[in-house]
């Protein structure tokens, strides 16, 4: 019997693995090192440990308070915004400007509160009923918006990938030309959406109500920083979440371009407060009270937040963000067949840690189109009739690690003509030691999805709106039997950065 004791502040988790069952895809060898099985072409379960604030394994800082305010009668939006603007004008010291502290009390707010400057944090005095409560009033709106004004420019330094095949999970690859590139460069890797690849995926046949549906067009891009160049081989800062196959993308189909970016805001977040919205049983096409939108951010966070009755609650399209100990409760369900997504993880290197949601008729977690991840859900619990379900148009690099969905499902699926042609929603996704009522784990052409060490009922289904054929299943390994290591993310983080990194993220 092996025990792993995990501590997160006052939280103490005691995970006991009674059966020393190993996954064939990732396991600890006799030297206590992780070993990975690969597909015939070299694809592997990626190292997800780069997800989170500052690429994982770094503690979120305690930012000093520079302005403190108390609640007043009426709308408090302007008072909070003025305090944020005041701190936004202060100089950066040790990477931050400072925090705005909301004293305990209820702050009625009719408009969004916006952070658009690096190093600014909104803090509350507690997320309980006696803490700092932002009570959303007025017309439906987002409670907090954290947004950079990002501009990205492509340089004339560009080439193509030279490898005939780059496997998913790779951290290095060959370029056709490297002369003008250097360590430290930020590069954009762009794979074309070719007719050949769309045909391989079966996405050229999407029809709904007699009308052709379009799945993905243009390019699917992801960004990396070059860490090392050895001859024509470059090593980047974190692994690739997708594969690149010249058979379907063309011999010089995948371009690599040095880019420069401005306007990203860093070291910013929201913490230790409560957000309350009116209870509304609405459809997703109605006006919605939302909790947080975060975009144009690198190295941000949201932690120790209690949220009541927001819809499409949290949208993260930023990079290197940790959402930690966020609890969302819905007292009424949404209406309609089109469901909202409480956690929208559509950025890169995102970690959702120990988050809880209670509600019905919703996606607890979803992704948007062309999301390149990696995204990690770690030790989250979602109660009610809902799903963890990547939503549309080819996201890659998702880990669902030790999550509980007792009355709902975890779906890695082809959504076909649902929505407006959502099609294959996810590839290279992993569910690890989870428990759910059901799993819909399907196998995308040329890719894989894994359900490993999980408990719950596997389902087999055809593409939506079709009765047959049943789509091929993704990979199930050690089903209904938990595997060792208990947490894939924490094991990968320990191996890459050591035990202190695991402590820094609260374990």
PDB file of C-alpha atoms in Angstrom, residues 280-452:
ATOM      1  CA  UNK A 280     -32.179  33.281 -13.358  1.00  0.00           C
ATOM      2  CA  UNK A 281     -33.294  30.216 -15.282  1.00  0.00           C
ATOM      3  CA  UNK A 282     -32.275  31.454 -18.733  1.00  0.00           C
ATOM      4  CA  UNK A 283     -30.988  30.151 -22.047  1.00  0.00           C
ATOM      5  CA  UNK A 284     -27.465  30.911 -23.228  1.00  0.00           C
ATOM      6  CA  UNK A 285     -28.928  33.374 -25.750  1.00  0.00           C
ATOM      7  CA  UNK A 286     -30.329  35.565 -22.997  1.00  0.00           C
ATOM      8  CA  UNK A 287     -28.394  38.247 -21.155  1.00  0.00           C
ATOM      9  CA  UNK A 288     -26.056  36.486 -18.725  1.00  0.00           C
ATOM     10  CA  UNK A 289     -24.395  37.439 -15.477  1.00  0.00           C
ATOM     11  CA  UNK A 290     -20.823  36.113 -15.765  1.00  0.00           C
ATOM     12  CA  UNK A 291     -18.122  36.003 -13.094  1.00  0.00           C
ATOM     13  CA  UNK A 292     -14.785  36.558 -14.864  1.00  0.00           C
ATOM     14  CA  UNK A 293     -13.361  37.034 -18.348  1.00  0.00           C
ATOM     15  CA  UNK A 294      -9.560  36.884 -18.623  1.00  0.00           C
ATOM     16  CA  UNK A 295      -7.695  37.473 -21.902  1.00  0.00           C
ATOM     17  CA  UNK A 296      -4.415  38.992 -23.024  1.00  0.00           C
ATOM     18  CA  UNK A 297      -2.786  37.840 -19.772  1.00  0.00           C
ATOM     19  CA  UNK A 298       0.297  35.782 -19.011  1.00  0.00           C
ATOM     20  CA  UNK A 299       0.873  34.597 -15.433  1.00  0.00           C
ATOM     21  CA  UNK A 300      -2.456  35.342 -13.821  1.00  0.00           C
ATOM     22  CA  UNK A 301      -4.656  33.715 -11.222  1.00  0.00           C
ATOM     23  CA  UNK A 302      -8.079  33.427  -9.666  1.00  0.00           C
ATOM     24  CA  UNK A 303      -8.196  31.813  -6.233  1.00  0.00           C
ATOM     25  CA  UNK A 304     -10.423  31.324  -3.198  1.00  0.00           C
ATOM     26  CA  UNK A 305     -13.578  32.583  -4.875  1.00  0.00           C
ATOM     27  CA  UNK A 306     -17.174  31.597  -4.107  1.00  0.00           C
ATOM     28  CA  UNK A 307     -19.622  32.210  -6.961  1.00  0.00           C
ATOM     29  CA  UNK A 308     -23.416  32.001  -6.890  1.00  0.00           C
ATOM     30  CA  UNK A 309     -25.712  31.836  -9.931  1.00  0.00           C
ATOM     31  CA  UNK A 310     -23.511  33.202 -12.696  1.00  0.00           C
ATOM     32  CA  UNK A 311     -23.834  31.586 -16.150  1.00  0.00           C
ATOM     33  CA  UNK A 312     -20.944  30.887 -18.526  1.00  0.00           C
ATOM     34  CA  UNK A 313     -19.154  31.813 -15.347  1.00  0.00           C
ATOM     35  CA  UNK A 314     -15.403  31.858 -16.078  1.00  0.00           C
ATOM     36  CA  UNK A 315     -13.737  32.292 -19.465  1.00  0.00           C
ATOM     37  CA  UNK A 316      -9.944  32.034 -19.652  1.00  0.00           C
ATOM     38  CA  UNK A 317      -8.341  32.691 -23.043  1.00  0.00           C
ATOM     39  CA  UNK A 318      -5.034  33.741 -21.467  1.00  0.00           C
ATOM     40  CA  UNK A 319      -1.745  31.899 -20.908  1.00  0.00           C
ATOM     41  CA  UNK A 320      -0.133  30.417 -17.796  1.00  0.00           C
ATOM     42  CA  UNK A 321      -3.104  30.921 -15.490  1.00  0.00           C
ATOM     43  CA  UNK A 322      -4.092  29.064 -12.324  1.00  0.00           C
ATOM     44  CA  UNK A 323      -7.730  28.924 -11.178  1.00  0.00           C
ATOM     45  CA  UNK A 324      -7.519  27.604  -7.634  1.00  0.00           C
ATOM     46  CA  UNK A 325     -10.226  26.713  -5.100  1.00  0.00           C
ATOM     47  CA  UNK A 326     -13.067  28.329  -7.015  1.00  0.00           C
ATOM     48  CA  UNK A 327     -16.546  27.087  -6.096  1.00  0.00           C
ATOM     49  CA  UNK A 328     -19.638  27.748  -8.224  1.00  0.00           C
ATOM     50  CA  UNK A 329     -23.207  26.981  -7.131  1.00  0.00           C
ATOM     51  CA  UNK A 330     -26.358  27.242  -9.250  1.00  0.00           C
ATOM     52  CA  UNK A 331     -29.663  27.320  -7.402  1.00  0.00           C
ATOM     53  CA  UNK A 332     -31.635  27.070 -10.674  1.00  0.00           C
ATOM     54  CA  UNK A 333     -30.774  25.231 -13.924  1.00  0.00           C
ATOM     55  CA  UNK A 334     -30.327  26.861 -17.286  1.00  0.00           C
ATOM     56  CA  UNK A 335     -32.962  26.285 -19.966  1.00  0.00           C
ATOM     57  CA  UNK A 336     -32.666  24.811 -23.435  1.00  0.00           C
ATOM     58  CA  UNK A 337     -30.635  22.149 -25.192  1.00  0.00           C
ATOM     59  CA  UNK A 338     -27.683  24.494 -25.787  1.00  0.00           C
ATOM     60  CA  UNK A 339     -25.763  24.428 -22.534  1.00  0.00           C
ATOM     61  CA  UNK A 340     -23.486  27.031 -20.959  1.00  0.00           C
ATOM     62  CA  UNK A 341     -19.908  26.291 -19.911  1.00  0.00           C
ATOM     63  CA  UNK A 342     -19.028  27.295 -16.365  1.00  0.00           C
ATOM     64  CA  UNK A 343     -15.289  26.882 -16.987  1.00  0.00           C
ATOM     65  CA  UNK A 344     -14.125  27.819 -20.473  1.00  0.00           C
ATOM     66  CA  UNK A 345     -10.474  26.810 -20.745  1.00  0.00           C
ATOM     67  CA  UNK A 346      -9.476  28.165 -24.143  1.00  0.00           C
ATOM     68  CA  UNK A 347      -5.965  29.401 -23.441  1.00  0.00           C
ATOM     69  CA  UNK A 348      -2.570  27.735 -23.077  1.00  0.00           C
ATOM     70  CA  UNK A 349      -0.954  26.304 -19.937  1.00  0.00           C
ATOM     71  CA  UNK A 350      -4.063  26.554 -17.760  1.00  0.00           C
ATOM     72  CA  UNK A 351      -4.519  24.813 -14.408  1.00  0.00           C
ATOM     73  CA  UNK A 352      -7.919  24.479 -12.736  1.00  0.00           C
ATOM     74  CA  UNK A 353      -7.113  23.143  -9.263  1.00  0.00           C
ATOM     75  CA  UNK A 354      -9.614  21.926  -6.662  1.00  0.00           C
ATOM     76  CA  UNK A 355     -12.577  23.697  -8.209  1.00  0.00           C
ATOM     77  CA  UNK A 356     -16.137  22.651  -7.410  1.00  0.00           C
ATOM     78  CA  UNK A 357     -19.375  23.229  -9.304  1.00  0.00           C
ATOM     79  CA  UNK A 358     -22.931  22.274  -8.374  1.00  0.00           C
ATOM     80  CA  UNK A 359     -25.611  22.656 -11.040  1.00  0.00           C
ATOM     81  CA  UNK A 360     -27.650  20.981 -13.763  1.00  0.00           C
ATOM     82  CA  UNK A 361     -27.876  21.188 -17.557  1.00  0.00           C
ATOM     83  CA  UNK A 362     -24.436  22.646 -18.153  1.00  0.00           C
ATOM     84  CA  UNK A 363     -20.922  21.876 -19.269  1.00  0.00           C
ATOM     85  CA  UNK A 364     -18.760  22.099 -16.188  1.00  0.00           C
ATOM     86  CA  UNK A 365     -15.749  22.517 -18.455  1.00  0.00           C
ATOM     87  CA  UNK A 366     -15.493  23.168 -22.197  1.00  0.00           C
ATOM     88  CA  UNK A 367     -13.039  24.445 -24.793  1.00  0.00           C
ATOM     89  CA  UNK A 368     -13.420  26.669 -27.813  1.00  0.00           C
ATOM     90  CA  UNK A 369     -12.072  26.172 -31.327  1.00  0.00           C
ATOM     91  CA  UNK A 370      -8.402  25.472 -32.094  1.00  0.00           C
ATOM     92  CA  UNK A 371      -7.312  25.467 -28.441  1.00  0.00           C
ATOM     93  CA  UNK A 372      -3.756  24.162 -28.120  1.00  0.00           C
ATOM     94  CA  UNK A 373      -3.495  23.793 -24.318  1.00  0.00           C
ATOM     95  CA  UNK A 374      -2.160  22.196 -22.288  1.00  0.00           C
ATOM     96  CA  UNK A 375      -5.119  22.503 -19.920  1.00  0.00           C
ATOM     97  CA  UNK A 376      -5.364  20.573 -16.645  1.00  0.00           C
ATOM     98  CA  UNK A 377      -8.350  19.933 -14.375  1.00  0.00           C
ATOM     99  CA  UNK A 378      -6.933  18.656 -11.076  1.00  0.00           C
ATOM    100  CA  UNK A 379      -8.921  17.309  -8.123  1.00  0.00           C
ATOM    101  CA  UNK A 380     -12.152  19.034  -9.173  1.00  0.00           C
ATOM    102  CA  UNK A 381     -15.649  17.898  -8.187  1.00  0.00           C
ATOM    103  CA  UNK A 382     -18.704  18.624 -10.316  1.00  0.00           C
ATOM    104  CA  UNK A 383     -22.134  17.660  -8.980  1.00  0.00           C
ATOM    105  CA  UNK A 384     -25.383  17.555 -10.933  1.00  0.00           C
ATOM    106  CA  UNK A 385     -26.474  16.624 -14.429  1.00  0.00           C
ATOM    107  CA  UNK A 386     -23.602  18.052 -16.429  1.00  0.00           C
ATOM    108  CA  UNK A 387     -20.457  17.176 -18.324  1.00  0.00           C
ATOM    109  CA  UNK A 388     -16.774  17.780 -18.761  1.00  0.00           C
ATOM    110  CA  UNK A 389     -16.871  18.087 -22.530  1.00  0.00           C
ATOM    111  CA  UNK A 390     -14.389  19.825 -24.848  1.00  0.00           C
ATOM    112  CA  UNK A 391     -16.817  21.618 -27.074  1.00  0.00           C
ATOM    113  CA  UNK A 392     -15.758  22.264 -30.636  1.00  0.00           C
ATOM    114  CA  UNK A 393     -13.348  22.327 -33.540  1.00  0.00           C
ATOM    115  CA  UNK A 394     -10.209  20.505 -32.482  1.00  0.00           C
ATOM    116  CA  UNK A 395      -8.750  21.384 -29.126  1.00  0.00           C
ATOM    117  CA  UNK A 396      -5.688  19.385 -28.050  1.00  0.00           C
ATOM    118  CA  UNK A 397      -3.785  18.668 -24.835  1.00  0.00           C
ATOM    119  CA  UNK A 398      -6.322  18.228 -22.014  1.00  0.00           C
ATOM    120  CA  UNK A 399      -5.726  16.348 -18.747  1.00  0.00           C
ATOM    121  CA  UNK A 400      -8.634  15.564 -16.416  1.00  0.00           C
ATOM    122  CA  UNK A 401      -6.838  14.320 -13.304  1.00  0.00           C
ATOM    123  CA  UNK A 402      -8.622  12.836 -10.263  1.00  0.00           C
ATOM    124  CA  UNK A 403     -11.881  14.639 -11.024  1.00  0.00           C
ATOM    125  CA  UNK A 404     -15.301  13.536  -9.810  1.00  0.00           C
ATOM    126  CA  UNK A 405     -18.515  13.821 -11.861  1.00  0.00           C
ATOM    127  CA  UNK A 406     -20.798  11.434  -9.947  1.00  0.00           C
ATOM    128  CA  UNK A 407     -24.024  12.231 -11.821  1.00  0.00           C
ATOM    129  CA  UNK A 408     -22.584  13.313 -15.174  1.00  0.00           C
ATOM    130  CA  UNK A 409     -20.036  12.439 -17.793  1.00  0.00           C
ATOM    131  CA  UNK A 410     -16.559  12.990 -19.212  1.00  0.00           C
ATOM    132  CA  UNK A 411     -16.718  13.140 -23.017  1.00  0.00           C
ATOM    133  CA  UNK A 412     -13.862  13.160 -25.529  1.00  0.00           C
ATOM    134  CA  UNK A 413     -16.017  13.046 -28.608  1.00  0.00           C
ATOM    135  CA  UNK A 414     -16.955  13.892 -32.152  1.00  0.00           C
ATOM    136  CA  UNK A 415     -19.847  16.358 -31.806  1.00  0.00           C
ATOM    137  CA  UNK A 416     -20.532  16.150 -35.527  1.00  0.00           C
ATOM    138  CA  UNK A 417     -23.031  18.700 -36.833  1.00  0.00           C
ATOM    139  CA  UNK A 418     -24.044  19.802 -33.341  1.00  0.00           C
ATOM    140  CA  UNK A 419     -23.881  23.543 -32.847  1.00  0.00           C
ATOM    141  CA  UNK A 420     -22.718  24.772 -36.232  1.00  0.00           C
ATOM    142  CA  UNK A 421     -20.464  21.859 -37.113  1.00  0.00           C
ATOM    143  CA  UNK A 422     -18.458  21.403 -33.911  1.00  0.00           C
ATOM    144  CA  UNK A 423     -17.097  18.101 -35.208  1.00  0.00           C
ATOM    145  CA  UNK A 424     -14.114  16.479 -33.526  1.00  0.00           C
ATOM    146  CA  UNK A 425     -13.861  18.532 -30.340  1.00  0.00           C
ATOM    147  CA  UNK A 426     -10.688  17.101 -28.818  1.00  0.00           C
ATOM    148  CA  UNK A 427      -7.601  15.038 -29.498  1.00  0.00           C
ATOM    149  CA  UNK A 428      -4.718  13.914 -27.306  1.00  0.00           C
ATOM    150  CA  UNK A 429      -6.846  14.196 -24.144  1.00  0.00           C
ATOM    151  CA  UNK A 430      -6.380  12.135 -20.971  1.00  0.00           C
ATOM    152  CA  UNK A 431      -8.723  11.278 -18.104  1.00  0.00           C
ATOM    153  CA  UNK A 432      -6.618   9.908 -15.230  1.00  0.00           C
ATOM    154  CA  UNK A 433      -8.007   8.234 -12.087  1.00  0.00           C
ATOM    155  CA  UNK A 434     -11.358   9.972 -12.426  1.00  0.00           C
ATOM    156  CA  UNK A 435     -14.818   8.882 -11.365  1.00  0.00           C
ATOM    157  CA  UNK A 436     -17.887   9.687 -13.461  1.00  0.00           C
ATOM    158  CA  UNK A 437     -21.258   8.208 -14.211  1.00  0.00           C
ATOM    159  CA  UNK A 438     -20.277   7.775 -17.868  1.00  0.00           C
ATOM    160  CA  UNK A 439     -17.495   8.255 -20.410  1.00  0.00           C
ATOM    161  CA  UNK A 440     -17.766   8.856 -24.129  1.00  0.00           C
ATOM    162  CA  UNK A 441     -14.187   8.303 -25.238  1.00  0.00           C
ATOM    163  CA  UNK A 442     -13.831   8.290 -29.025  1.00  0.00           C
ATOM    164  CA  UNK A 443     -10.799   7.864 -31.273  1.00  0.00           C
ATOM    165  CA  UNK A 444     -10.045  10.701 -33.715  1.00  0.00           C
ATOM    166  CA  UNK A 445      -8.357   9.624 -36.981  1.00  0.00           C
ATOM    167  CA  UNK A 446      -4.597  10.066 -36.681  1.00  0.00           C
ATOM    168  CA  UNK A 447      -4.804  10.909 -32.968  1.00  0.00           C
ATOM    169  CA  UNK A 448      -5.720   9.377 -29.606  1.00  0.00           C
ATOM    170  CA  UNK A 449      -7.723   9.995 -26.446  1.00  0.00           C
ATOM    171  CA  UNK A 450      -7.103   8.064 -23.225  1.00  0.00           C
ATOM    172  CA  UNK A 451      -9.232   7.112 -20.207  1.00  0.00           C
ATOM    173  CA  UNK A 452      -6.879   5.552 -17.645  1.00  0.00           C
TER     174      UNK A 452
END
